[in-house]
């Protein structure tokens, strides 16, 4: 039996999806937790209740298919790890086809009840306005996208002005294998090698004049989302949505993110492109590329349609679409070590959306990992990292190191929040995808389905082994 009196508490700031899951994991390891949640004393612009783990918008945890959907795999791994968030979601499920949707009040009530009645967890309703004091030797900051301003300022003072973002300005991210390389080519502008480059670091999509004009027209006509009243209009230099640039003048994009200078079409070297869309490698695996300078507030349907007008991107599959939202998050790949600890402050971890993951399930899963890492540290037995082949490991790896930090555009941060998706998982061994016996036609679509199934099965097997060993 665990001797609970031998452990001093771990402090968690924020009782949202991540903080509640972290508290549960730590307490389940026999270690006391003090959970500081400000709602009840001070609200946020999006939360409406004082309940823990309130869902601020949709009531969906997205696909529950663990055989061929990345978020479904994450659900399954969390269930294997004894997740409180998943067990409360399962108990409060409402019909939603293949998705896991919940009764939001029932879900939040169940999490609140489980946390408040746990003998090892004390919930303190207060705003924490600075970094944890020294006496809190182990602490987790899980204050989410709407972190209170005083704490955000303290984080910024510790990490540096550029290290904390207050808005997502997300450009779409595309699965590399869906880009048509018979049309596009690899080249850096003016073949610049730069530090760590090869001179062929970007994927380039060429446009002629007619294609460019049709694209600009479609951008201007496309359906856009507005800002919420409390979000303001966060346009700042170097971060204008492409449709706003298009509205400012037909030539603006051609002199901005779509400039063709310094690029020669490898498939057609004698014809100069009128405009070029560039994509930059987004993860170390090279399975994802982001569209350079293409942050947008076009609605998702319109966005996918307009982007697929770009030569070479006709069949683009998106790991995530673009957007611009209020969101406080840190530059995790630079600031955090692989167990989510702030490099400059041993003992202080970050969890949830503030680390740069995106979504309810992802935030809770990073809370789960932060909780387990902190509990293991308290016990003096460091936890091995989850394998990168798991959903846990691939998401953690993206946040703490898998994303490529861009330094080719001074003053710009390239790390943007990300949902779990199969592009974050390592590739399968060559030859893993083979035509099943007895199947006559084995098309590209069938291969994609098989690939997802194999990656999902590998993830669950490796996750079970990791949990058993840790
Ligand atoms: C407007 C909006 C809509 C969204 N819609 C969706 C959606 O539909 N689907 C989806 O999957 N994701 C959505 N998200 C993202 C979603 O917020 C996150 O995925 C998830 O809630 C993040 O979990 P978290 O635990 O990191 O943060 P939260 O759940 O926000 O929890 C953070 C907690 O910290 C508390 N806190 C903040 N500062 C302090 C402080 N200084 N001291 C003490 N407590 C503090 C807050 O009160 C809050 O309870 C949305 C986000 C926003 C802002």
Coordinates of N, CA and C in Angstrom, one line a residue, residues 13 47 80 102 116 122 150 155 175 177 223 263 282 296 329 336 374 389 429-430 438 442 457:
X13 N -2.0 24.4 -11.5 CA -2.8 25.6 -11.7 C -3.7 25.4 -12.9
X47 N -15.7 30.5 -20.6 CA -16.3 29.6 -19.7 C -17.6 30.2 -19.1
X80 N -6.8 3.2 -21.8 CA -5.8 2.2 -21.3 C -5.1 2.8 -20.1
X102 N -20.7 14.3 -25.7 CA -21.1 14.1 -24.3 C -22.2 15.2 -23.9
X116 N -13.3 16.5 -6.6 CA -13.5 17.1 -5.3 C -13.6 16.0 -4.2
X122 N -7.0 18.4 -3.1 CA -7.7 19.6 -2.5 C -7.8 20.6 -3.6
X150 N -2.4 38.1 -15.6 CA -1.3 38.3 -14.7 C -0.4 37.1 -14.8
X155 N 4.6 34.4 -17.1 CA 5.2 33.4 -18.0 C 6.1 34.1 -19.0
X175 N -0.8 17.0 -45.6 CA 0.0 15.7 -45.7 C 0.8 15.7 -47.0
X177 N 2.2 13.4 -48.7 CA 2.0 12.5 -49.8 C 0.8 12.8 -50.6
X223 N -16.3 32.4 -48.1 CA -17.0 32.6 -46.8 C -16.0 32.7 -45.7
X263 N 12.9 31.6 -57.9 CA 12.4 30.2 -58.0 C 12.3 29.8 -59.5
X282 N 7.1 20.8 -41.9 CA 6.5 21.1 -40.6 C 7.0 20.2 -39.4
X296 N -5.4 32.2 -42.5 CA -6.6 32.6 -43.1 C -7.8 32.4 -42.2
X329 N -0.4 30.4 -25.8 CA 0.4 29.2 -25.8 C 1.9 29.5 -26.0
X336 N 10.5 23.7 -23.6 CA 10.2 22.5 -22.8 C 11.1 21.4 -23.1
X374 N 5.2 14.1 -13.6 CA 5.4 14.7 -12.3 C 5.3 13.7 -11.1
X389 N 5.7 5.9 -31.7 CA 4.7 5.2 -32.5 C 3.3 5.3 -31.9
X429 N 7.2 0.5 -41.7 CA 8.4 -0.1 -42.3 C 8.1 -0.2 -43.8
X430 N 9.1 -0.1 -44.7 CA 8.8 -0.3 -46.1 C 8.3 -1.7 -46.3
X438 N -6.3 -12.8 -52.0 CA -7.7 -13.0 -52.5 C -8.3 -11.7 -52.9
X442 N -6.5 -3.5 -55.6 CA -6.0 -2.9 -54.3 C -5.6 -1.5 -54.7
X457 N -3.0 0.1 -35.1 CA -2.8 -1.1 -34.3 C -1.4 -1.1 -33.7

